[in-house]
Amino acid sequence: MSPPNDAGPREWLHWLRTTDDEPVAIVRDVLSTAGWVVAIGLLLFAVSGVWPPMVAVESPSMEPHMSRTDLVFVMEEHRLAGDAARDGTGVVTYAAGERAGYEKFGSYGDVIIFRPDGESDRTPIIHRAHFWVEEGENWYDEANPEYVGGADDCGELAYCPAPHAGFITKGDNNGAYDQVGALALTGPVKPQWVVGTAEFRIPWLGWLRLQFAESPVDRPAPVRRSPAAGGPADGAVANLSAPA
C-alpha cells in the first residue's frame, strides 16, 4: 500500500526503497542496476582517461595474443607510459621494447588502438606499434624483410618514403605491416590518431558487445589481405562502443 496523500518526501522515499509492489520494485531494480553500470563506467574512465575504456576485438589478426570476442581495457597512452616510449607519444615500439625488455601481450612493444588515417568514420584498428619513421624517411632497410609483402625496395611499399612521421604497425597474426601493399590499411600512424594502449584482455566477454553492434550489412567490412599483399589474416578492429 502506498503512503497517504499527505505523506512527506521522506515517507515516499522510504516507501519507494522498501515496497514489494511489483511494478515499483521492477523499476527500482532497473534503476539500481543502471546506476551501478554508470558508476563502474565512470570509475573505469577515471582510471583509463579514455571513453569508452573497453573495446571488443572483432577479428583474428592479433592472435594468439588477442582473439575475436576478447574485451580489452584501454589506457590513455601517456598514463603509465613505459620508460622506452617514443618522446611525446607515450607509446613503446617493438624495436624499442626489444632493446629495453618491455613486453605487452606476449611480444615487445605496445599494442595501440588507432583510427586508420585519422578518419573517425572508419573502424578503429588494434595492432602493435613496430617502429617509428620520420617524414620523408626511407624505412625499407629498417623493416623486417618478412613483413614487406615481397617488396624489393622502398619504391614498392605503399607509404615509403614516409609521407609523414608516425608508427609502422602490424597485427601479430598478419604477414605484413599495415602500411604495405595495395591493400594497405593506413599510412604511418600519427600520435594524434592513437586512441590509447591496450592494457589487459578478458577472454570472451566482448561476445555480448559484438552481438549488439551494427549488423554485418551496416558494419564496415574487414580488410582481407591476399597472400601477395602480405598474408591472409584480417585487420584486427576494435569496437569502440561501451560494452553492453
Coordinates of C-alpha atoms in Angstrom, one line a residue:
M1 CA 0.0 0.0 0.0
S2 CA 1.3 3.5 -0.9
P3 CA 1.8 6.2 1.7
P4 CA -1.2 8.6 2.4
N5 CA -1.6 11.6 0.1
D6 CA -0.3 14.0 2.8
A7 CA 2.9 12.0 3.3
G8 CA 6.2 13.9 3.0
P9 CA 9.1 13.3 0.7
R10 CA 10.9 11.2 3.3
E11 CA 7.9 8.8 3.7
W12 CA 7.6 8.5 -0.1
L13 CA 11.3 7.8 -0.5
H14 CA 11.2 5.2 2.2
W15 CA 8.2 3.5 0.5
L16 CA 9.9 3.5 -2.9
R17 CA 13.0 1.9 -1.4
T18 CA 11.2 -0.8 0.6
T19 CA 7.9 -1.6 -1.1
D20 CA 7.1 -5.0 -2.6
D21 CA 4.7 -3.5 -5.1
E22 CA 5.8 -5.4 -8.3
P23 CA 5.9 -2.6 -10.9
V24 CA 7.7 -0.2 -8.5
A25 CA 10.2 -3.0 -7.5
I26 CA 11.0 -3.7 -11.1
V27 CA 11.6 -0.1 -11.9
R28 CA 13.7 0.3 -8.7
D29 CA 15.9 -2.7 -9.7
V30 CA 16.4 -1.4 -13.2
L31 CA 17.4 2.0 -12.0
S32 CA 19.7 0.5 -9.4
T33 CA 21.4 -1.7 -12.0
A34 CA 21.8 1.2 -14.4
G35 CA 23.3 3.3 -11.6
W36 CA 25.9 0.6 -10.9
V37 CA 26.7 0.4 -14.6
V38 CA 27.2 4.1 -14.8
A39 CA 29.3 4.2 -11.7
I40 CA 31.6 1.4 -12.9
G41 CA 31.9 3.1 -16.3
L42 CA 32.8 6.4 -14.7
L43 CA 35.4 4.7 -12.5
L44 CA 37.0 3.0 -15.4
F45 CA 37.0 6.3 -17.3
A46 CA 38.7 8.0 -14.4
V47 CA 41.4 5.3 -14.4
S48 CA 41.9 5.0 -18.2
G49 CA 41.3 8.5 -19.4
V50 CA 39.6 7.0 -22.5
W51 CA 35.9 6.7 -23.3
P52 CA 34.8 4.0 -23.7
P53 CA 37.5 2.3 -21.6
M54 CA 36.8 -1.2 -23.0
V55 CA 36.8 -2.3 -26.6
A56 CA 35.7 -5.6 -28.2
V57 CA 38.0 -7.3 -30.7
E58 CA 36.3 -8.1 -33.9
S59 CA 38.9 -10.1 -35.9
P60 CA 41.7 -12.6 -35.5
S61 CA 44.7 -10.5 -36.7
M62 CA 46.2 -10.3 -33.2
E63 CA 46.1 -14.0 -32.4
P64 CA 47.3 -15.8 -30.5
H65 CA 47.7 -12.8 -28.1
M66 CA 44.2 -11.5 -28.6
S67 CA 41.2 -13.3 -30.0
R68 CA 37.9 -12.2 -31.5
T69 CA 35.4 -11.6 -28.7
D70 CA 38.1 -10.5 -26.2
L71 CA 37.2 -7.4 -24.2
V72 CA 40.3 -5.2 -23.9
F73 CA 40.9 -2.4 -21.3
V74 CA 42.3 0.7 -23.0
M75 CA 44.5 3.3 -21.2
E76 CA 45.3 6.8 -22.5
E77 CA 48.8 6.3 -23.9
H78 CA 50.5 8.9 -21.8
R79 CA 49.4 7.3 -18.5
L80 CA 51.9 4.8 -17.1
A81 CA 53.9 5.1 -20.2
G82 CA 57.0 2.9 -20.4
D83 CA 60.4 4.3 -20.0
A84 CA 61.2 3.3 -23.6
A85 CA 58.2 5.2 -25.0
R86 CA 58.8 7.4 -28.1
D87 CA 59.2 11.0 -27.0
G88 CA 55.9 12.8 -26.7
T89 CA 53.8 9.8 -27.7
G90 CA 53.6 7.5 -24.6
V91 CA 54.0 4.5 -27.0
V92 CA 56.8 1.9 -26.8
T93 CA 57.5 0.4 -30.2
Y94 CA 58.5 -3.2 -30.8
A95 CA 62.0 -2.1 -31.7
A96 CA 62.4 0.0 -28.5
G97 CA 60.7 -2.7 -26.4
E98 CA 63.1 -5.3 -27.7
R99 CA 66.1 -3.2 -26.6
A100 CA 64.5 -2.4 -23.2
G101 CA 62.9 -5.8 -22.5
Y102 CA 59.4 -4.2 -22.4
E103 CA 56.7 -6.6 -23.4
K104 CA 52.9 -6.5 -23.8
F105 CA 50.6 -9.2 -24.9
G106 CA 53.3 -11.8 -25.5
S107 CA 55.6 -9.7 -27.6
Y108 CA 57.7 -6.5 -27.5
G109 CA 56.2 -3.0 -27.5
D110 CA 52.7 -1.6 -27.1
V111 CA 49.5 -2.7 -28.8
I112 CA 47.7 0.5 -29.7
I113 CA 44.2 1.3 -30.7
F114 CA 44.1 3.9 -33.5
R115 CA 41.9 5.4 -36.2
P116 CA 43.3 4.5 -39.7
D117 CA 44.4 7.6 -41.5
G118 CA 42.9 9.5 -38.6
E119 CA 39.4 9.0 -40.1
S120 CA 36.7 9.0 -37.4
D121 CA 34.1 7.2 -39.6
R122 CA 36.4 4.1 -40.1
T123 CA 36.5 1.2 -37.7
P124 CA 39.5 1.6 -35.3
I125 CA 42.3 -0.9 -35.5
I126 CA 44.1 -2.6 -32.6
H127 CA 47.7 -3.6 -33.7
R128 CA 51.2 -3.5 -32.4
A129 CA 53.4 -0.4 -33.0
H130 CA 56.6 -1.8 -34.6
F131 CA 58.9 1.2 -35.2
W132 CA 58.8 4.9 -35.7
V133 CA 59.5 6.7 -39.0
E134 CA 60.2 10.3 -39.8
E135 CA 58.6 12.3 -42.6
G136 CA 60.4 11.5 -45.9
E137 CA 62.3 8.6 -44.4
N138 CA 63.2 5.5 -46.5
W139 CA 62.2 2.9 -43.9
Y140 CA 62.6 -0.2 -46.1
D141 CA 66.0 -1.1 -44.6
E142 CA 64.6 -0.7 -41.0
A143 CA 61.7 -3.0 -41.8
N144 CA 61.7 -6.8 -41.2
P145 CA 62.0 -8.2 -44.7
E146 CA 59.4 -10.9 -43.8
Y147 CA 56.8 -8.2 -43.4
V148 CA 57.2 -6.1 -46.5
G149 CA 55.0 -8.2 -48.8
G150 CA 57.8 -9.2 -51.1
A151 CA 58.8 -5.7 -51.9
D152 CA 62.4 -5.3 -53.1
D153 CA 62.9 -1.6 -52.2
C154 CA 61.2 1.5 -50.8
G155 CA 59.5 2.3 -54.1
E156 CA 57.5 -0.9 -53.9
L157 CA 56.0 0.0 -50.5
A158 CA 52.7 1.9 -50.3
Y159 CA 54.0 4.5 -47.8
C160 CA 57.7 4.7 -48.5
P161 CA 59.3 7.3 -48.3
A162 CA 57.1 8.1 -45.3
P163 CA 54.6 10.9 -46.2
H164 CA 54.7 12.0 -42.5
A165 CA 56.1 10.9 -39.2
G166 CA 54.4 8.1 -37.4
F167 CA 54.3 4.4 -36.3
I168 CA 54.6 1.5 -38.6
T169 CA 52.1 -1.1 -37.2
K170 CA 51.2 -4.7 -37.7
G171 CA 48.8 -7.3 -36.4
D172 CA 50.7 -10.2 -34.7
N173 CA 48.9 -12.7 -36.9
N174 CA 49.3 -10.7 -40.1
G175 CA 52.1 -11.3 -42.6
A176 CA 52.8 -7.7 -43.5
Y177 CA 52.9 -4.2 -42.0
D178 CA 49.6 -2.3 -42.2
Q179 CA 51.5 0.2 -44.4
V180 CA 52.4 -2.3 -47.1
G181 CA 50.8 -3.4 -50.3
A182 CA 47.8 -2.4 -52.5
L183 CA 45.5 -3.2 -49.5
A184 CA 47.5 -1.2 -47.0
L185 CA 45.2 -0.4 -44.0
T186 CA 46.7 3.0 -43.1
G187 CA 49.6 5.4 -43.5
P188 CA 52.2 5.7 -40.7
V189 CA 50.1 6.2 -37.6
K190 CA 50.4 9.7 -36.3
P191 CA 50.3 10.1 -32.5
Q192 CA 47.1 12.1 -32.7
W193 CA 45.4 9.1 -34.3
V194 CA 46.1 6.9 -31.3
V195 CA 43.1 6.3 -29.0
G196 CA 45.1 4.6 -26.4
T197 CA 47.2 1.5 -25.5
A198 CA 45.8 -2.0 -24.7
E199 CA 46.5 -3.0 -21.1
F200 CA 44.8 -6.3 -20.5
R201 CA 42.1 -8.5 -22.0
I202 CA 39.2 -10.5 -20.7
P203 CA 38.5 -13.5 -23.0
W204 CA 35.0 -14.0 -24.5
L205 CA 33.5 -11.0 -22.6
G206 CA 33.3 -9.0 -25.8
W207 CA 31.0 -11.5 -27.4
L208 CA 27.9 -9.9 -26.0
R209 CA 29.0 -6.4 -27.1
L210 CA 29.5 -7.6 -30.6
Q211 CA 26.0 -9.0 -30.7
F212 CA 24.7 -5.5 -30.1
A213 CA 27.0 -3.9 -32.6
E214 CA 25.8 -2.9 -36.1
S215 CA 24.5 -5.6 -38.3
P216 CA 27.1 -7.1 -40.8
V217 CA 25.3 -5.1 -43.5
D218 CA 26.0 -1.8 -41.7
R219 CA 29.4 -2.6 -40.2
P220 CA 32.5 -1.8 -42.4
A221 CA 33.8 -5.0 -43.9
P222 CA 37.2 -6.1 -42.5
V223 CA 40.0 -5.7 -45.0
R224 CA 41.4 -9.1 -46.1
R225 CA 44.9 -9.4 -47.4
S226 CA 45.8 -11.5 -50.3
P227 CA 48.9 -13.6 -50.0
A228 CA 50.7 -11.2 -52.3
A229 CA 49.8 -8.3 -50.1
G230 CA 51.4 -10.0 -47.1
G231 CA 49.1 -12.6 -45.5
P232 CA 45.6 -13.9 -45.2
A233 CA 44.6 -12.6 -41.8
D234 CA 42.1 -9.8 -41.3
G235 CA 43.0 -6.4 -39.9
A236 CA 42.0 -6.6 -36.2
V237 CA 39.4 -4.0 -35.4
A238 CA 38.2 -2.7 -32.0
N239 CA 34.6 -1.9 -31.4
L240 CA 34.7 1.5 -29.6
S241 CA 31.3 1.3 -28.1
A242 CA 30.9 0.7 -24.4
P243 CA 30.3 -2.9 -23.6
A244 CA 26.7 -3.9 -23.2

